Amino acid sequence: MTIVGSADQVRPDPDAALSVRGLTRDYHRPRTSLFHASPPVHALRNVSFDVAKGERFGVVGESGSGKSTLLRILAGLDHATSGTVTVNGTEITNLPEKRLGFLREQLQVIFQDPMSSLDPHMRIGDIIAEPLVATAHLGSRDRVAELLEAVGLDANAVNRYPHQFSGGQRQRISIARALAPKPRIILADEPVSALDVSVRAQVLNLLADIVENLSLTLFFISHDLSVVRHVCERVAVMHEGKIVEMGTVDDVYDSPRDPYTRGLIASIPTLDRALSGAVASGLGTDAL
Ligand SMILES: Nc1ncnc2c1ncn2[C@@H]1O[C@H](COP(=O)(O)OP(=O)(O)OP(=O)(O)O)[C@@H](O)[C@H]1O
Ligand SMILES: [Mg+2]
């Protein structure tokens, strides 16, 4: 596994699940003055790293540090200003539209808020089958039942709608949908932070178990370092669009080198603390 520092001269690693080189993303804000252009937002600045196949890689950083921008580019949902992204040996940065099917079969995304990422007018069975149909995996009925069981939901959930489920159950549905086309890589953007604190650990453990059992690669964003430590082997710390520190979760957590990382560890309320608070106040019951 390669840890890349300033790596824009280094070629992408063709054996890595994700290989990112010199990734930059500038956003242009609308003009607020007739005389001056608004300065661009440098959402990503020369970001380089590799994620090995089967590795669980976390990204932490405060709001606005560029985490979701990075994920969207990895998922082919946004374009880089410069730099490259290579997924399982294929560069996707300028992948033509007609080859996006390749990407859908390689990687899937789980977003923070399952209510807004699930179509409220579609039945659960159709929601989960949608990526199967999109990637031409027909005969999906058995697969949908199998997926529901894998995420701990009853098979008769297929005929119901998203609003008939709790937040935790909806995120289980999002996980089932992400797994449907049998991707090798899961990208998750704060997958439990919109959930009630009492169900966060259950959904997190479900995701971690599935990733481990299927030997998937996980790219996992959280602003909470303790959640990342629970789920991931390695972590990158982002600050103002740059990776300021990267290493094993134990190294970064126990002996952070960068002052920004030290501040982050000290200041952010952790899931451990939140959960012990929830248990102490009697909220530790199963609200799924
Ligand atoms: N479509 C866009 N247009 C303009 N600026 C954007 C756009 N998307 C993101 N940005 C800006 O880029 C920077 C990085 O945003 P990003 O959403 O990647 O941060 P984040 O680390 O995911 O934050 P959070 O923890 O709040 O989700 C921010 O300054 C944000 O305002
Ligand atoms: Mg974000």
GROMACS .gro file of C-alpha atoms and ligand atoms in nm, residues 67-68 189-190, ligand 2:
model
    5
   67LYS     CA    1  -1.462   1.578   0.164
   68SER     CA    2  -1.786   1.557  -0.037
  189ASP     CA    3  -2.056   1.023   0.280
  190GLU     CA    4  -2.143   1.060   0.651
  290MG      MG    5  -1.985   1.699   0.285
   0.00000   0.00000   0.00000
